Amino acid sequence: MKYSSLSELRPLRLDTVAAIGGLVLALALFPLRFLTSQIYINTVPVILGTACVLYIVSLYQQDDARAVPTLPSSVSMALPSIVFVGLSGLVVLPVVQGERTLSFFGLASVVGTLVIGQIVFASDRDLHPGLLLLQIVCFAFVFRFAALYTTPGYIGIDIWTHRELVDAILTEQSLSAISDNKHYGSPFYHLLVAASSLLYDVPIRAALYLSVGLVMPLSVLLVYATTNLLVTTRWAVLATALYAFGNHVARWGIHIIPTSLGLVFFLAMLYALIRVMRIEYTIRDFALLLLLSVAVILTHQVSTFIMLVLLLAAFLAQLVFVIGPFGLTRLDTSVFRTKKPVNLVGLVVFNLGLTIFVWSLTPYNQDSFLGTVLSYFAQTLEDSAGFLNTAGESETAQAGAEAAPTLIEQVVPYVDNLGFLLLLGATFAGCLYVVHRRRAEQSVFTLLLAAAFMLVFILGFPMFGIRTFIPTRWFAFLYAPMAILGAIGLRTLRGSLTPSLVVVVLLVGVLVYPGSMVLAAESNVENPVFDDQHERLAYNETELAAAESIAELTGSPDGEEIRPDQQLYTDHPYQTLFSRTGAYPSTTTATVPEGGVADHDYSVYRSAQSTDATYVTNTNGTARIEDLSPTQLCRPDQATVYTNGDVTMCTPSPASR
């Protein structure tokens, strides 16, 4: 018998073949763990294999599946009140304690668990989507603004550069103030913050929080709107919660830079893109797509590249359904409404052309942004590309490479990545579900291909030493298709597995996912839970005051006015505060031999160097976490020219000259 397409070979369903193929791939990748200690190489094959096994089991248990246990109505009615009481506690704790402490993160984990528990275990009669969305949005607001409220100055490193750019625009009342900066070609974020400062008549910090800061928690509703185009309300709400609790999503809600605004526009564009694939769209819908794509291009370069990856995925999904190489054009109308694939050629060509045009005119490192990026990429391929060349994966990994890691050093990477891995497992299950020929359509294939391509940039290329695309910036964007596909995957398992196995799977997600995301490093960068393993990317009032005072003391000399022997040395990340604010532009990370003393002439010591995780470098340039004593950086033979009890600046002593 001759088969014209794979879909006509009934015993070989695409989802079954994909599940078996995924299991074989997981087994093939498993031995790589013996060649390297990279966290994703150790964990992703296990997650992939588990998801494939659960999906295969669900295929054989589907006919025997019974109703999943649900919460009693009295419990479902009481939980929202308990959640709001918990949210009130999340407001009070930072105000009383002055920062987000371990008790704050513990309570946040419990609140997140109660929210997701309502979504997956409430009966259809007791499910109230509007009330659940209110809980999710309130959690997002409280979790982020608690950090912003209790932190003097800003959170993060890059934000200080963007603050200076906004200040320059306000000072000169013109965009030409940043004409020599790469953000001159993508200025929407800086113009928005500057306009907000003028409109509200508030400082830049308040203007930032009242503009982009307010939009970030609300943007999670775009995930709900997108998912609701594909599945029922319960699972759309679940996708919203999975996304809102994501560690990298929280990160860009407290470290508010152009990436944050680019993420908002990306979510809006994802919604608009899926919408035109699911409805009888009009020219207005396509105009919205064009407007949002232009907004991304004028906001952030990395966000633009990720958007192009999404559009490429949508275009390839179109080709799959137009050409139909696997017979996927045969849709079952009981699953998805039959609809002709949307032609996206014009949209892809327009965005690619506009991106090349804008990047060609954007200044960057004495060249155009496009030319510089291509040069960096070519240099990376030439100098450092190679299989399992994961050097530079993280500073923490480098710091612990020379000594045997302690138990906490081994555990922390798994805690930081546990939430992502759980979401990845649910995503794999969702991908297997949508490749079934009866369920396949352009919208879900766009999500599948977009997630796959992003995972290549995040996990694949770094395995070969290629990190030019800044993979850490991609996670929050990846979480959107992952949350949608993950919700679809959990819906599939809930409806197909036996109740006992369903309860186990859902309880793991309910009990572990919120807490793991809350405890992950990206969610608490201003006050790390594991403060001996992760640097604190925020500063107290005395540290900020010291930077301002040192700037006044030295006159904030320009870089070319500083001799090489006058370069200032301190820890990372504190050195970035001096260089990015212009307080002392020629500032870099101190070099301190292990157990030895730095020999720098000009140095700054702060008490956090003796208590928290701060970075210095070895004599070979390798970064490491080190607890320094004051005399290791400010030697007794140096003169103290400034101190406020917490921060000390040392210079050569006149007596030594």
PDB file of C-alpha atoms in Angstrom, residues 473-635:
ATOM      1  CA  ARG A 473      17.691  38.889  27.831  1.00  0.00           C
ATOM      2  CA  TRP A 474      15.583  36.312  25.944  1.00  0.00           C
ATOM      3  CA  PHE A 475      14.040  34.420  28.859  1.00  0.00           C
ATOM      4  CA  ALA A 476      11.204  36.830  29.629  1.00  0.00           C
ATOM      5  CA  PHE A 477      10.215  36.860  25.945  1.00  0.00           C
ATOM      6  CA  LEU A 478      10.452  33.062  25.770  1.00  0.00           C
ATOM      7  CA  TYR A 479       8.221  32.721  28.825  1.00  0.00           C
ATOM      8  CA  ALA A 480       5.222  34.054  26.855  1.00  0.00           C
ATOM      9  CA  PRO A 481       4.950  31.188  24.303  1.00  0.00           C
ATOM     10  CA  MET A 482       6.135  28.774  26.986  1.00  0.00           C
ATOM     11  CA  ALA A 483       3.358  29.835  29.388  1.00  0.00           C
ATOM     12  CA  ILE A 484       0.723  29.416  26.670  1.00  0.00           C
ATOM     13  CA  LEU A 485       2.016  26.041  25.502  1.00  0.00           C
ATOM     14  CA  GLY A 486       2.603  24.996  29.110  1.00  0.00           C
ATOM     15  CA  ALA A 487      -1.017  25.717  29.996  1.00  0.00           C
ATOM     16  CA  ILE A 488      -2.100  23.661  26.972  1.00  0.00           C
ATOM     17  CA  GLY A 489       0.200  20.850  28.088  1.00  0.00           C
ATOM     18  CA  LEU A 490      -1.161  20.809  31.641  1.00  0.00           C
ATOM     19  CA  ARG A 491      -4.722  20.862  30.297  1.00  0.00           C
ATOM     20  CA  THR A 492      -3.845  17.833  28.168  1.00  0.00           C
ATOM     21  CA  LEU A 493      -2.354  15.891  31.055  1.00  0.00           C
ATOM     22  CA  ARG A 494      -5.229  16.841  33.371  1.00  0.00           C
ATOM     23  CA  GLY A 495      -7.777  15.523  30.899  1.00  0.00           C
ATOM     24  CA  SER A 496      -5.922  12.344  29.919  1.00  0.00           C
ATOM     25  CA  LEU A 497      -4.017  10.936  32.888  1.00  0.00           C
ATOM     26  CA  THR A 498      -5.606   9.001  35.723  1.00  0.00           C
ATOM     27  CA  PRO A 499      -6.662  11.209  38.658  1.00  0.00           C
ATOM     28  CA  SER A 500      -3.906  10.009  40.999  1.00  0.00           C
ATOM     29  CA  LEU A 501      -1.180  10.804  38.476  1.00  0.00           C
ATOM     30  CA  VAL A 502      -2.841  14.124  37.567  1.00  0.00           C
ATOM     31  CA  VAL A 503      -2.895  15.178  41.217  1.00  0.00           C
ATOM     32  CA  VAL A 504       0.806  14.385  41.580  1.00  0.00           C
ATOM     33  CA  VAL A 505       1.723  16.383  38.462  1.00  0.00           C
ATOM     34  CA  LEU A 506      -0.435  19.362  39.403  1.00  0.00           C
ATOM     35  CA  LEU A 507       0.688  19.385  43.031  1.00  0.00           C
ATOM     36  CA  VAL A 508       4.324  19.548  41.944  1.00  0.00           C
ATOM     37  CA  GLY A 509       3.490  22.605  39.874  1.00  0.00           C
ATOM     38  CA  VAL A 510       1.303  24.230  42.524  1.00  0.00           C
ATOM     39  CA  LEU A 511       3.695  23.691  45.430  1.00  0.00           C
ATOM     40  CA  VAL A 512       7.052  24.137  43.721  1.00  0.00           C
ATOM     41  CA  TYR A 513       6.653  26.514  40.762  1.00  0.00           C
ATOM     42  CA  PRO A 514       5.743  29.794  42.570  1.00  0.00           C
ATOM     43  CA  GLY A 515       8.342  29.347  45.296  1.00  0.00           C
ATOM     44  CA  SER A 516      11.115  28.404  42.895  1.00  0.00           C
ATOM     45  CA  MET A 517      10.418  31.447  40.753  1.00  0.00           C
ATOM     46  CA  VAL A 518      10.294  33.755  43.779  1.00  0.00           C
ATOM     47  CA  LEU A 519      13.567  32.401  45.201  1.00  0.00           C
ATOM     48  CA  ALA A 520      15.387  32.516  41.839  1.00  0.00           C
ATOM     49  CA  ALA A 521      18.126  35.131  41.653  1.00  0.00           C
ATOM     50  CA  GLU A 522      16.407  37.246  38.983  1.00  0.00           C
ATOM     51  CA  SER A 523      13.402  37.878  41.250  1.00  0.00           C
ATOM     52  CA  ASN A 524      15.442  39.333  44.122  1.00  0.00           C
ATOM     53  CA  VAL A 525      18.416  41.090  42.569  1.00  0.00           C
ATOM     54  CA  GLU A 526      18.138  44.032  44.987  1.00  0.00           C
ATOM     55  CA  ASN A 527      18.461  41.743  48.034  1.00  0.00           C
ATOM     56  CA  PRO A 528      19.429  38.192  47.000  1.00  0.00           C
ATOM     57  CA  VAL A 529      18.053  35.278  48.973  1.00  0.00           C
ATOM     58  CA  PHE A 530      21.424  33.561  48.566  1.00  0.00           C
ATOM     59  CA  ASP A 531      23.472  36.651  49.324  1.00  0.00           C
ATOM     60  CA  ASP A 532      26.736  34.734  49.511  1.00  0.00           C
ATOM     61  CA  GLN A 533      26.280  33.440  45.954  1.00  0.00           C
ATOM     62  CA  HIS A 534      24.661  36.341  44.086  1.00  0.00           C
ATOM     63  CA  GLU A 535      25.742  39.970  43.972  1.00  0.00           C
ATOM     64  CA  ARG A 536      23.368  42.651  45.198  1.00  0.00           C
ATOM     65  CA  LEU A 537      22.452  44.900  42.256  1.00  0.00           C
ATOM     66  CA  ALA A 538      21.286  47.801  44.383  1.00  0.00           C
ATOM     67  CA  TYR A 539      22.925  50.186  46.831  1.00  0.00           C
ATOM     68  CA  ASN A 540      22.051  51.687  50.189  1.00  0.00           C
ATOM     69  CA  GLU A 541      21.942  55.395  50.901  1.00  0.00           C
ATOM     70  CA  THR A 542      25.510  55.612  52.209  1.00  0.00           C
ATOM     71  CA  GLU A 543      26.889  53.874  49.106  1.00  0.00           C
ATOM     72  CA  LEU A 544      24.977  56.239  46.829  1.00  0.00           C
ATOM     73  CA  ALA A 545      26.061  59.237  48.899  1.00  0.00           C
ATOM     74  CA  ALA A 546      29.679  58.066  48.703  1.00  0.00           C
ATOM     75  CA  ALA A 547      29.570  57.955  44.902  1.00  0.00           C
ATOM     76  CA  GLU A 548      28.187  61.511  44.796  1.00  0.00           C
ATOM     77  CA  SER A 549      30.741  62.772  47.306  1.00  0.00           C
ATOM     78  CA  ILE A 550      33.657  61.143  45.483  1.00  0.00           C
ATOM     79  CA  ALA A 551      32.394  62.739  42.266  1.00  0.00           C
ATOM     80  CA  GLU A 552      32.448  66.161  43.957  1.00  0.00           C
ATOM     81  CA  LEU A 553      35.822  65.468  45.563  1.00  0.00           C
ATOM     82  CA  THR A 554      37.498  64.505  42.284  1.00  0.00           C
ATOM     83  CA  GLY A 555      35.518  66.845  40.051  1.00  0.00           C
ATOM     84  CA  SER A 556      34.182  63.901  37.997  1.00  0.00           C
ATOM     85  CA  PRO A 557      37.082  64.057  35.542  1.00  0.00           C
ATOM     86  CA  ASP A 558      36.558  62.884  32.003  1.00  0.00           C
ATOM     87  CA  GLY A 559      38.121  59.593  31.033  1.00  0.00           C
ATOM     88  CA  GLU A 560      40.852  61.201  28.940  1.00  0.00           C
ATOM     89  CA  GLU A 561      41.867  63.424  31.882  1.00  0.00           C
ATOM     90  CA  ILE A 562      42.720  60.432  34.050  1.00  0.00           C
ATOM     91  CA  ARG A 563      46.177  58.892  33.852  1.00  0.00           C
ATOM     92  CA  PRO A 564      46.395  55.087  33.827  1.00  0.00           C
ATOM     93  CA  ASP A 565      47.878  55.127  37.336  1.00  0.00           C
ATOM     94  CA  GLN A 566      44.861  57.164  38.547  1.00  0.00           C
ATOM     95  CA  GLN A 567      42.279  54.540  37.608  1.00  0.00           C
ATOM     96  CA  LEU A 568      39.921  53.788  40.471  1.00  0.00           C
ATOM     97  CA  TYR A 569      39.391  50.192  41.660  1.00  0.00           C
ATOM     98  CA  THR A 570      36.582  48.672  43.677  1.00  0.00           C
ATOM     99  CA  ASP A 571      34.357  45.612  43.607  1.00  0.00           C
ATOM    100  CA  HIS A 572      31.868  44.598  40.947  1.00  0.00           C
ATOM    101  CA  PRO A 573      29.087  45.715  40.704  1.00  0.00           C
ATOM    102  CA  TYR A 574      29.904  48.879  42.703  1.00  0.00           C
ATOM    103  CA  GLN A 575      32.460  49.926  40.075  1.00  0.00           C
ATOM    104  CA  THR A 576      29.650  50.201  37.512  1.00  0.00           C
ATOM    105  CA  LEU A 577      27.939  52.890  39.598  1.00  0.00           C
ATOM    106  CA  PHE A 578      30.987  55.154  39.273  1.00  0.00           C
ATOM    107  CA  SER A 579      31.596  54.546  35.581  1.00  0.00           C
ATOM    108  CA  ARG A 580      27.967  54.675  34.392  1.00  0.00           C
ATOM    109  CA  THR A 581      26.976  57.785  36.362  1.00  0.00           C
ATOM    110  CA  GLY A 582      30.150  59.645  35.446  1.00  0.00           C
ATOM    111  CA  ALA A 583      31.162  59.987  39.100  1.00  0.00           C
ATOM    112  CA  TYR A 584      34.606  58.639  38.151  1.00  0.00           C
ATOM    113  CA  PRO A 585      34.499  57.298  34.593  1.00  0.00           C
ATOM    114  CA  SER A 586      37.768  55.363  34.763  1.00  0.00           C
ATOM    115  CA  THR A 587      36.682  52.787  37.354  1.00  0.00           C
ATOM    116  CA  THR A 588      37.075  49.035  37.074  1.00  0.00           C
ATOM    117  CA  THR A 589      37.039  45.825  39.109  1.00  0.00           C
ATOM    118  CA  ALA A 590      39.810  45.469  41.665  1.00  0.00           C
ATOM    119  CA  THR A 591      42.451  42.765  41.304  1.00  0.00           C
ATOM    120  CA  VAL A 592      43.054  41.025  44.618  1.00  0.00           C
ATOM    121  CA  PRO A 593      45.218  37.879  44.854  1.00  0.00           C
ATOM    122  CA  GLU A 594      43.608  35.113  46.903  1.00  0.00           C
ATOM    123  CA  GLY A 595      44.595  35.735  50.515  1.00  0.00           C
ATOM    124  CA  GLY A 596      46.671  38.712  49.363  1.00  0.00           C
ATOM    125  CA  VAL A 597      46.436  42.489  49.134  1.00  0.00           C
ATOM    126  CA  ALA A 598      45.615  44.702  46.159  1.00  0.00           C
ATOM    127  CA  ASP A 599      48.390  46.984  44.950  1.00  0.00           C
ATOM    128  CA  HIS A 600      46.182  49.699  43.426  1.00  0.00           C
ATOM    129  CA  ASP A 601      46.950  53.346  44.123  1.00  0.00           C
ATOM    130  CA  TYR A 602      43.328  54.523  44.030  1.00  0.00           C
ATOM    131  CA  SER A 603      40.683  52.230  45.506  1.00  0.00           C
ATOM    132  CA  VAL A 604      37.281  52.245  47.207  1.00  0.00           C
ATOM    133  CA  TYR A 605      36.307  49.865  49.978  1.00  0.00           C
ATOM    134  CA  ARG A 606      32.726  49.351  51.161  1.00  0.00           C
ATOM    135  CA  SER A 607      31.555  47.188  54.039  1.00  0.00           C
ATOM    136  CA  ALA A 608      29.483  44.995  51.690  1.00  0.00           C
ATOM    137  CA  GLN A 609      32.776  43.614  50.380  1.00  0.00           C
ATOM    138  CA  SER A 610      33.250  41.875  53.730  1.00  0.00           C
ATOM    139  CA  THR A 611      29.716  40.505  54.129  1.00  0.00           C
ATOM    140  CA  ASP A 612      27.943  40.089  50.771  1.00  0.00           C
ATOM    141  CA  ALA A 613      28.783  38.462  47.455  1.00  0.00           C
ATOM    142  CA  THR A 614      30.934  40.934  45.552  1.00  0.00           C
ATOM    143  CA  TYR A 615      33.335  40.228  42.719  1.00  0.00           C
ATOM    144  CA  VAL A 616      37.028  40.920  42.384  1.00  0.00           C
ATOM    145  CA  THR A 617      39.455  39.427  39.892  1.00  0.00           C
ATOM    146  CA  ASN A 618      42.450  37.156  40.247  1.00  0.00           C
ATOM    147  CA  THR A 619      45.792  38.164  38.795  1.00  0.00           C
ATOM    148  CA  ASN A 620      44.865  36.236  35.616  1.00  0.00           C
ATOM    149  CA  GLY A 621      41.684  38.277  35.192  1.00  0.00           C
ATOM    150  CA  THR A 622      39.220  35.585  36.362  1.00  0.00           C
ATOM    151  CA  ALA A 623      36.333  36.936  38.416  1.00  0.00           C
ATOM    152  CA  ARG A 624      35.604  35.394  41.801  1.00  0.00           C
ATOM    153  CA  ILE A 625      33.422  36.060  44.827  1.00  0.00           C
ATOM    154  CA  GLU A 626      35.538  37.087  47.797  1.00  0.00           C
ATOM    155  CA  ASP A 627      34.941  38.436  51.287  1.00  0.00           C
ATOM    156  CA  LEU A 628      37.556  41.151  51.672  1.00  0.00           C
ATOM    157  CA  SER A 629      38.926  42.760  54.793  1.00  0.00           C
ATOM    158  CA  PRO A 630      39.307  46.559  54.661  1.00  0.00           C
ATOM    159  CA  THR A 631      43.096  46.313  54.530  1.00  0.00           C
ATOM    160  CA  GLN A 632      43.038  44.070  51.461  1.00  0.00           C
ATOM    161  CA  LEU A 633      41.775  46.922  49.315  1.00  0.00           C
ATOM    162  CA  CYS A 634      42.745  50.008  51.345  1.00  0.00           C
ATOM    163  CA  ARG A 635      46.248  49.331  52.603  1.00  0.00           C
TER     164      ARG A 635
END
